[in-house]
Amino acid sequence: MITCSSSESVNPSPTTKTYLKLPSRCSSIGRTSVTFQSCRPLYRSSISVRKKSIKPYQINATAASIGQDVENRLQPGSHQILDNGNSSKQKRVMVIGGDGYCGWATALHLSNKNYEVAIVDNLVRRLFDHQLGLDSLTPISSIHNRVRCWKSLTGKTIQLHIGDICDFEFLTEAFKSFEPDAVVHFGEQRSAPYSMIDRSRAIFTQHNNVIGTLNVLFAIKEFSEECHLVKLGTMGEYGTPNIDIEEGYITITHNGRTDTLPYPKQASSFYHLSKVHDSNNIAFTCKAWGIRATDLNQGVVYGVKTDETEMHEELCNRFDYDGVFGTALNRFCVQAAVGHPLTVYGKGGQTRGYLDIRDTVQCVELAIANPAKRGEFRVFNQFTEQFSVNDLARLVTKAGKKLGLDVETISVPNPRVEAEEHYYNAKHTKLIELGLKPHLLSDSLLDSLLNFAIEYKDRVDVKQIMPSVSWKKIGVKPLTVPA
Ligand SMILES: O=c1ccn([C@@H]2O[C@H](COP(=O)(O)OP(=O)(O)O[C@H]3O[C@H](CS(=O)(=O)O)[C@@H](O)[C@H](O)[C@H]3O)[C@@H](O)[C@H]2O)c(=O)[nH]1
């Protein structure tokens, strides 16, 4: 049994400085505070915004107590880089959005691989849950307790900088104090339904994502020009064209002339569009300023456990199953566990690239270990297998039957505007060439995901399962959530 010495200290230190930006109500660009005049409060309850001087807060945990189980998972070796060609130091990776689903798993993985890690996060993902009345299937610890627990188990420190990257003053502090060699940027509003709730959420998503990324690009240019940006993009940037999807670029011959051009983008939500805008801004700054960047066009992620999050319950990752943040396969597993019919939207022929969260962390590590060149804008399609929604429903039904679950499927009127039957064939070879060893969706993985959902099924709020956000009905009026 492993004990974690942080578990008694639930509250963060009173000296913690935080700056939380509330969605859509106000935001700041650089030192200029901008208020969206037309944005009214989103919800009936009022939440005050504290806007204070910003100092990164570094957690120092208590002494390590390492059990045998944990020791087995710890990684030997360290990632060294040459410093001015003379001495060497550990590679320093800033994980923006390191408190979220993919970010937390990645921060732990990189720390375990002996990178020096700093998490930058404004904790707004937790605020979305409070505002919308949602919760993770799994109970999750505060970020402060998470990093204390990690330190306690492994002896490794993860720095914590709580603040908003849309605030350039905060980001500057974080960059200057940490001096990253690489920045992994997960710090965006990542739900397509969230971005389609109402006008203010659409604006929040695009402002937060596009301005945040622009600030990161400016910070790299100003303070850390050798730094490699590893940016989480999405396969959704490409849409569902009736031709094969390439990795970022396509060579076209037109009127007798040939060129290699960015692959056409046809995103289908304000969220997915924000990623398209990001890609364009990054590509431009690679050319104009010589930034080195990798855009990881990730597919739909499933799963929850990684080697590191499994080490202790306080390291447990979040697992979303609701109609706003839950993604298809994770949702279907929870639905099967609680006896809710699987919610296939429309005809169910919607096909996407999928990957296990253990491959997300592997892919990010591979991108960091093999950086882009100065001025290069690299694009990798980050998924391992393609499935239609109907395929997923069939797989979960079969796996559920083996566990004695009676799994039904219903066709829900599609709340989105998307093709429900289409051609889909996307390339995904570049990460494999770099050494990715995929965890493909197997019967045993589905069994374990279903068992995981069954273990926590008492925490499921079935009211959150059906989709509630309609692409066509989005309006200008801020939507509130009934109690
Ligand atoms: O209960 C459900 C949930 C989803 N779908 C369908 O499943 C497909 C995927 O939806 P999703 O909610 O699993 O994923 P999506 O909204 O596309 O977004 C997720 O996956 C994206 C990768 S991709 O889909 O664009 O490749 C990431 O960028 C996002 O951050 C992540 O939230 C869609 O056609 C959707 O209509 C259903 O049929 N039933």
XYZ file of C-alpha atoms and ligand atoms in Angstrom:
522
model
C 0.000 0.000 0.000
C 1.468 3.331 -1.003
C 0.849 6.343 1.168
C 0.970 9.868 -0.053
C 2.045 12.432 2.488
C 0.096 15.242 0.846
C -3.330 13.787 1.460
C -3.958 15.540 4.782
C -3.284 19.001 3.383
C -6.388 19.609 1.356
C -6.149 23.377 1.105
C -3.516 25.109 -0.941
C -1.160 27.351 0.913
C -2.725 30.718 1.773
C 0.189 32.315 -0.065
C -0.961 30.882 -3.391
C -1.511 33.637 -5.937
C -4.111 32.844 -8.499
C -5.690 34.729 -11.313
C -8.768 33.164 -12.767
C -10.327 34.558 -15.856
C -14.037 33.908 -16.006
C -15.364 32.864 -19.394
C -16.535 35.795 -21.493
C -17.017 38.274 -18.709
C -13.693 39.984 -18.967
C -10.307 39.273 -20.369
C -7.002 40.928 -20.684
C -4.659 41.228 -23.586
C -1.184 42.143 -22.433
C -1.546 44.819 -19.774
C -4.702 46.267 -21.252
C -7.889 45.119 -19.659
C -10.682 44.637 -22.163
C -14.305 44.180 -21.224
C -16.789 42.769 -23.666
C -19.546 45.338 -23.238
C -22.130 43.083 -24.732
C -21.376 40.128 -22.464
C -23.723 39.733 -19.568
C -23.239 37.305 -16.695
C -23.713 33.764 -17.940
C -25.440 32.367 -14.917
C -27.797 33.467 -12.233
C -25.239 33.030 -9.503
C -22.592 35.725 -9.426
C -18.914 34.948 -9.039
C -16.410 37.640 -8.223
C -13.238 37.949 -10.232
C -10.045 38.500 -8.340
C -7.485 40.267 -10.448
C -4.266 40.638 -8.506
C -0.581 40.867 -9.091
C 0.548 37.588 -10.514
C 3.357 35.494 -9.137
C 3.968 31.901 -10.089
C 3.434 29.588 -7.176
C 5.871 26.777 -6.806
C 4.871 23.746 -4.804
C 7.468 22.092 -2.627
C 6.213 18.797 -1.320
C 7.354 16.888 1.723
C 9.928 14.110 1.727
C 9.454 11.201 -0.610
C 8.087 7.832 0.409
C 8.520 5.537 -2.541
C 6.835 2.127 -2.537
C 7.993 -0.838 -4.627
C 5.044 -0.530 -7.007
C 5.882 3.088 -7.695
C 9.570 2.356 -8.012
C 8.820 -0.129 -10.781
C 7.084 2.575 -12.781
C 9.807 5.175 -12.379
C 11.883 5.792 -15.451
C 15.663 5.751 -15.398
C 17.853 8.197 -17.308
C 17.380 11.883 -17.948
C 16.887 14.105 -20.956
C 19.913 16.319 -21.221
C 20.483 19.196 -23.570
C 23.662 21.070 -24.287
C 23.765 24.495 -22.709
C 25.823 26.926 -24.836
C 27.670 23.918 -26.199
C 29.518 23.366 -22.900
C 27.611 21.991 -19.954
C 24.388 19.985 -20.055
C 21.136 20.404 -18.166
C 17.782 18.659 -17.926
C 15.330 19.585 -20.683
C 12.675 21.919 -19.294
C 9.106 21.471 -20.507
C 6.260 23.856 -19.727
C 2.896 22.081 -19.920
C 0.171 24.673 -20.440
C -3.192 23.203 -19.451
C -1.442 20.649 -17.235
C -4.475 20.225 -14.946
C -6.749 18.914 -17.741
C -7.446 15.408 -19.061
C -4.578 15.152 -21.555
C -2.370 17.752 -19.843
C -2.259 16.088 -16.421
C -1.395 12.678 -17.851
C 1.302 14.290 -20.027
C 2.834 16.370 -17.226
C 3.240 13.263 -15.051
C 4.600 11.195 -17.925
C 7.234 13.780 -18.827
C 8.222 14.222 -15.188
C 8.552 10.448 -14.875
C 10.783 10.499 -17.962
C 13.002 12.954 -16.095
C 12.098 16.112 -17.905
C 11.944 19.187 -15.677
C 8.227 20.033 -15.789
C 6.229 23.158 -14.972
C 2.447 23.163 -15.182
C 0.774 26.410 -16.233
C -2.995 26.407 -15.764
C -5.779 28.808 -14.803
C -8.004 25.945 -13.555
C -10.873 27.184 -15.731
C -11.786 23.626 -16.742
C -12.852 23.002 -13.133
C -14.869 26.237 -13.250
C -16.770 25.081 -16.374
C -17.948 22.044 -14.405
C -19.124 24.206 -11.516
C -20.952 26.547 -13.862
C -22.658 23.840 -15.887
C -23.360 21.534 -12.939
C -21.147 18.754 -14.326
C -18.580 16.526 -12.697
C -15.904 14.051 -13.644
C -16.825 10.360 -13.251
C -13.716 10.045 -11.111
C -13.115 12.187 -8.049
C -10.093 14.383 -8.730
C -7.769 16.040 -6.244
C -6.858 19.708 -6.349
C -3.869 20.479 -8.553
C -1.897 21.414 -5.449
C -2.496 18.045 -3.828
C -1.819 16.294 -7.123
C 1.701 17.719 -7.453
C 2.426 17.295 -3.740
C 1.413 13.668 -4.013
C 3.644 13.197 -7.067
C 6.598 14.713 -5.205
C 5.869 12.595 -2.195
C 5.725 9.372 -4.222
C 8.587 9.942 -6.614
C 10.759 12.716 -5.219
C 10.182 14.694 -8.432
C 9.081 18.315 -8.340
C 6.536 19.696 -10.787
C 6.434 23.473 -10.677
C 3.002 25.050 -10.649
C 2.145 28.424 -12.172
C -1.520 29.280 -11.644
C -2.709 31.956 -14.036
C -4.102 32.787 -17.420
C -1.917 32.773 -20.525
C -4.201 35.406 -22.089
C -2.591 37.698 -19.507
C 0.805 38.385 -21.074
C 2.253 39.730 -17.821
C 1.554 36.407 -16.117
C 2.924 34.418 -19.055
C 6.062 36.573 -19.108
C 6.691 35.779 -15.426
C 6.220 32.085 -16.060
C 8.572 32.101 -19.081
C 11.267 34.159 -17.377
C 11.290 32.093 -14.228
C 11.090 28.648 -15.868
C 13.014 29.233 -19.147
C 11.400 26.362 -21.067
C 13.182 24.401 -23.803
C 9.776 23.192 -24.983
C 6.202 24.305 -24.406
C 3.364 21.789 -24.733
C 0.182 23.772 -25.198
C -3.016 21.998 -24.092
C -4.393 25.162 -22.477
C -7.460 25.682 -24.639
C -11.216 25.318 -24.306
C -11.458 21.929 -26.019
C -15.140 21.079 -26.263
C -17.016 21.575 -29.536
C -20.441 21.534 -27.784
C -19.233 24.083 -25.189
C -18.294 26.465 -28.003
C -21.778 26.064 -29.497
C -23.820 26.764 -26.305
C -24.319 30.458 -27.006
C -22.619 33.518 -28.442
C -20.626 34.289 -25.302
C -19.185 30.730 -25.148
C -18.315 30.904 -28.863
C -16.475 34.186 -28.280
C -14.833 32.939 -25.108
C -13.555 29.835 -26.926
C -12.060 31.720 -29.841
C -10.640 34.529 -27.707
C -9.179 32.202 -25.100
C -7.690 29.799 -27.636
C -6.461 32.191 -30.325
C -5.133 34.949 -28.030
C -3.610 32.441 -25.618
C -1.657 30.816 -28.441
C -0.634 34.198 -29.857
C 0.727 35.137 -26.421
C 2.712 31.899 -26.283
C 4.191 32.686 -29.714
C 5.151 36.202 -28.595
C 6.654 34.838 -25.364
C 8.789 32.352 -27.292
C 9.974 35.087 -29.670
C 10.790 37.475 -26.846
C 12.199 35.263 -24.102
C 13.063 31.834 -25.429
C 13.557 31.839 -29.182
C 15.072 28.341 -29.347
C 12.037 26.945 -27.497
C 10.023 24.298 -29.390
C 6.245 24.784 -29.387
C 4.286 21.516 -29.310
C 0.720 22.613 -29.909
C -2.369 20.433 -29.554
C -4.378 20.852 -32.727
C -7.217 18.605 -33.859
C -8.064 16.219 -36.685
C -11.321 18.202 -36.804
C -9.460 21.004 -38.591
C -9.660 18.936 -41.797
C -13.370 18.074 -41.575
C -14.496 15.088 -43.639
C -13.357 15.716 -47.256
C -14.128 13.193 -49.972
C -10.397 12.613 -50.559
C -7.593 11.189 -48.380
C -6.437 13.458 -45.551
C -2.686 14.109 -45.578
C -0.514 15.165 -42.633
C -0.752 18.935 -42.755
C 0.168 19.554 -46.391
C -1.015 18.449 -49.830
C 0.766 18.709 -53.162
C -1.570 20.122 -55.807
C -1.129 20.589 -59.540
C -3.359 23.374 -60.809
C -3.371 24.768 -64.355
C -0.075 23.043 -65.017
C 1.741 24.363 -61.917
C 2.511 22.361 -58.777
C 2.862 23.452 -55.162
C 2.751 21.907 -51.683
C 0.155 23.798 -49.664
C -1.524 23.585 -46.278
C -4.241 20.906 -46.438
C -7.695 22.570 -46.795
C -9.491 23.185 -43.505
C -13.225 22.616 -43.029
C -13.837 22.769 -39.299
C -17.365 22.320 -38.024
C -17.654 24.075 -34.668
C -16.383 27.362 -33.241
C -13.991 25.247 -31.151
C -12.551 23.374 -34.134
C -12.301 26.682 -36.017
C -10.242 28.181 -33.185
C -7.652 25.481 -33.838
C -7.599 26.371 -37.540
C -6.904 29.999 -36.625
C -4.143 28.840 -34.260
C -2.532 26.750 -36.992
C -2.474 29.740 -39.332
C -0.935 32.008 -36.690
C 1.702 29.424 -35.815
C 2.572 28.746 -39.468
C 2.981 32.471 -40.080
C 5.263 33.020 -37.061
C 7.405 30.035 -38.032
C 8.029 31.776 -41.359
C 8.286 35.328 -40.040
C 10.216 34.798 -36.789
C 11.809 31.387 -37.198
C 9.694 29.777 -34.441
C 10.029 25.972 -34.311
C 6.626 24.320 -33.942
C 4.814 21.001 -34.120
C 1.049 20.955 -34.546
C -0.330 17.680 -33.187
C -3.650 17.162 -34.940
C -5.094 14.851 -32.356
C -8.115 12.612 -32.831
C -10.682 11.678 -30.169
C -8.963 10.439 -27.006
C -10.312 7.577 -24.889
C -9.211 5.814 -21.723
C -8.145 7.131 -18.359
C -5.237 5.234 -16.850
C -1.599 5.857 -17.610
C 1.382 4.323 -15.792
C 1.714 7.457 -13.707
C -1.916 8.314 -12.883
C -2.348 4.733 -11.655
C 0.287 5.131 -8.953
C -2.035 6.718 -6.404
C -5.711 7.690 -6.149
C -4.743 11.349 -5.713
C -3.112 11.232 -9.152
C -6.310 9.903 -10.765
C -7.270 11.646 -14.014
C -10.630 13.217 -14.797
C -13.111 11.239 -16.939
C -15.901 13.157 -18.660
C -19.096 11.436 -19.738
C -21.549 14.365 -20.002
C -22.998 15.715 -23.249
C -20.695 18.741 -23.306
C -17.202 17.468 -22.434
C -17.547 13.682 -22.701
C -16.173 12.160 -25.900
C -17.775 9.293 -27.808
C -16.117 6.088 -26.565
C -15.718 7.225 -22.953
C -19.378 8.230 -22.947
C -20.495 4.891 -24.399
C -18.629 2.966 -21.679
C -20.318 4.967 -18.915
C -23.691 4.649 -20.626
C -23.282 0.864 -20.825
C -22.241 0.723 -17.165
C -25.382 2.511 -15.933
C -27.827 0.847 -18.341
C -28.407 3.970 -20.473
C -28.796 3.293 -24.207
C -25.739 4.248 -26.248
C -26.362 7.657 -27.801
C -25.473 7.391 -31.480
C -26.087 10.792 -33.084
C -27.982 10.556 -36.370
C -26.990 7.715 -38.718
C -23.775 6.966 -36.817
C -21.533 6.794 -39.873
C -19.447 9.723 -38.507
C -15.882 8.433 -38.693
C -12.961 9.903 -36.758
C -9.426 9.007 -35.711
C -9.183 7.708 -32.126
C -6.335 7.070 -29.698
C -5.702 5.800 -26.191
C -4.603 8.446 -23.679
C -1.425 6.393 -23.150
C -0.589 7.194 -26.777
C -1.293 10.911 -26.298
C 1.482 11.085 -23.707
C 3.796 8.987 -25.867
C 3.223 11.179 -28.934
C 3.929 14.402 -27.046
C 7.120 12.910 -25.652
C 8.215 11.862 -29.151
C 7.547 15.349 -30.509
C 9.606 16.938 -27.736
C 12.465 14.480 -28.056
C 12.650 15.134 -31.829
C 12.118 18.903 -32.100
C 11.174 20.797 -35.238
C 13.932 22.844 -36.862
C 14.070 26.640 -36.546
C 11.383 28.069 -38.825
C 9.739 24.687 -39.390
C 5.977 24.218 -38.967
C 5.527 20.471 -38.633
C 2.111 18.808 -38.623
C 1.522 15.280 -37.274
C -1.838 13.520 -37.362
C -2.064 12.093 -33.866
C -4.392 9.085 -33.789
C -3.954 5.350 -34.144
C -7.205 3.913 -35.563
C -10.365 5.068 -37.340
C -13.866 4.136 -36.178
C -17.382 5.217 -37.007
C -19.740 5.933 -34.112
C -21.677 2.778 -35.109
C -18.418 0.754 -34.913
C -17.872 2.024 -31.371
C -21.442 1.197 -30.350
C -21.021 -2.357 -31.696
C -17.702 -2.839 -29.875
C -19.090 -1.583 -26.555
C -22.234 -3.721 -26.937
C -20.109 -6.836 -27.503
C -17.735 -6.083 -24.624
C -20.680 -5.220 -22.344
C -22.402 -8.539 -23.089
C -19.291 -10.400 -21.949
C -19.564 -8.602 -18.614
C -23.256 -9.442 -18.322
C -24.465 -5.941 -19.255
C -27.569 -5.537 -21.369
C -26.453 -2.805 -23.778
C -28.910 -1.067 -26.116
C -28.272 1.597 -28.733
C -30.566 4.452 -29.763
C -30.296 6.938 -32.584
C -30.506 10.432 -31.127
C -31.432 13.295 -33.499
C -28.022 14.730 -34.315
C -27.486 17.964 -32.339
C -24.523 18.810 -34.618
C -24.229 19.792 -38.238
C -21.924 17.132 -39.680
C -21.858 14.460 -42.389
C -23.350 11.233 -41.031
C -22.164 9.021 -43.900
C -18.900 9.910 -45.567
C -15.510 8.830 -46.889
C -12.696 9.038 -44.340
C -9.094 8.002 -44.805
C -6.514 10.004 -42.872
C -2.747 9.469 -42.970
C -1.009 9.002 -39.638
C 2.506 7.746 -40.272
C 4.803 10.488 -39.007
C 4.544 9.637 -35.298
C 4.906 5.925 -36.081
C 8.116 6.792 -37.978
C 9.355 8.572 -34.845
C 8.764 5.396 -32.812
C 5.150 5.479 -31.572
C 4.053 2.034 -30.354
C 0.247 2.286 -30.438
C -2.079 0.788 -27.833
C -4.836 -0.329 -30.192
C -8.418 -0.668 -29.006
C -8.619 -4.290 -27.871
C -11.213 -6.415 -26.090
C -9.119 -6.287 -22.928
C -8.890 -2.495 -23.002
C -12.642 -2.204 -23.526
C -13.189 -4.647 -20.641
C -11.021 -2.573 -18.372
C -12.665 0.706 -19.434
C -16.112 -0.786 -18.833
C -15.033 -2.172 -15.452
C -13.622 1.233 -14.587
C -16.967 2.851 -15.453
C -18.815 0.208 -13.403
C -16.536 0.895 -10.410
C -17.582 4.557 -10.391
C -21.153 4.198 -11.647
C -22.679 5.506 -8.405
C -21.169 8.898 -9.242
C -22.963 9.128 -12.602
C -25.605 11.820 -12.978
C -27.779 10.346 -15.748
C -29.319 13.776 -16.428
C -25.985 14.834 -17.931
C -25.886 12.065 -20.526
C -28.201 13.254 -23.302
C -26.814 16.033 -25.524
C -28.220 19.469 -24.729
C -26.356 21.753 -27.139
C -27.702 22.264 -30.643
C -25.501 23.623 -33.459
C -28.560 25.084 -35.197
C -30.206 26.625 -32.140
C -27.174 28.583 -30.898
C -28.266 32.139 -30.207
C -27.019 35.394 -28.806
C -28.802 34.980 -25.464
C -26.579 33.632 -22.681
C -27.882 30.223 -21.673
C -28.299 29.489 -18.009
C -28.474 26.108 -16.366
C -31.520 25.151 -14.321
C -30.770 24.046 -10.754
O -22.741 10.513 -27.524
C -22.177 10.792 -28.591
C -21.049 11.623 -28.659
C -20.512 11.889 -29.892
N -21.043 11.355 -31.035
C -20.409 11.641 -32.329
O -19.068 11.217 -32.232
C -18.222 12.032 -33.035
C -17.079 12.537 -32.169
O -17.603 13.373 -31.162
P -16.844 13.582 -29.763
O -17.751 14.340 -28.870
O -16.305 12.284 -29.271
O -15.561 14.432 -30.203
P -15.428 15.918 -30.758
O -16.591 16.768 -30.396
O -15.096 15.827 -32.211
O -14.187 16.494 -29.960
C -13.205 15.664 -29.334
O -12.319 15.171 -30.297
C -11.643 16.193 -31.076
C -10.786 15.453 -32.071
S -11.616 15.225 -33.615
O -12.920 14.631 -33.370
O -11.799 16.565 -34.192
O -10.789 14.389 -34.434
C -10.833 17.067 -30.132
O -10.221 18.105 -30.860
C -11.734 17.652 -29.067
O -10.992 18.415 -28.141
C -12.464 16.536 -28.328
O -13.362 17.063 -27.367
C -19.096 13.152 -33.575
O -19.433 12.851 -34.887
C -20.333 13.119 -32.696
O -21.493 13.555 -33.356
C -22.132 10.517 -30.969
O -22.618 10.022 -31.989
N -22.667 10.265 -29.749
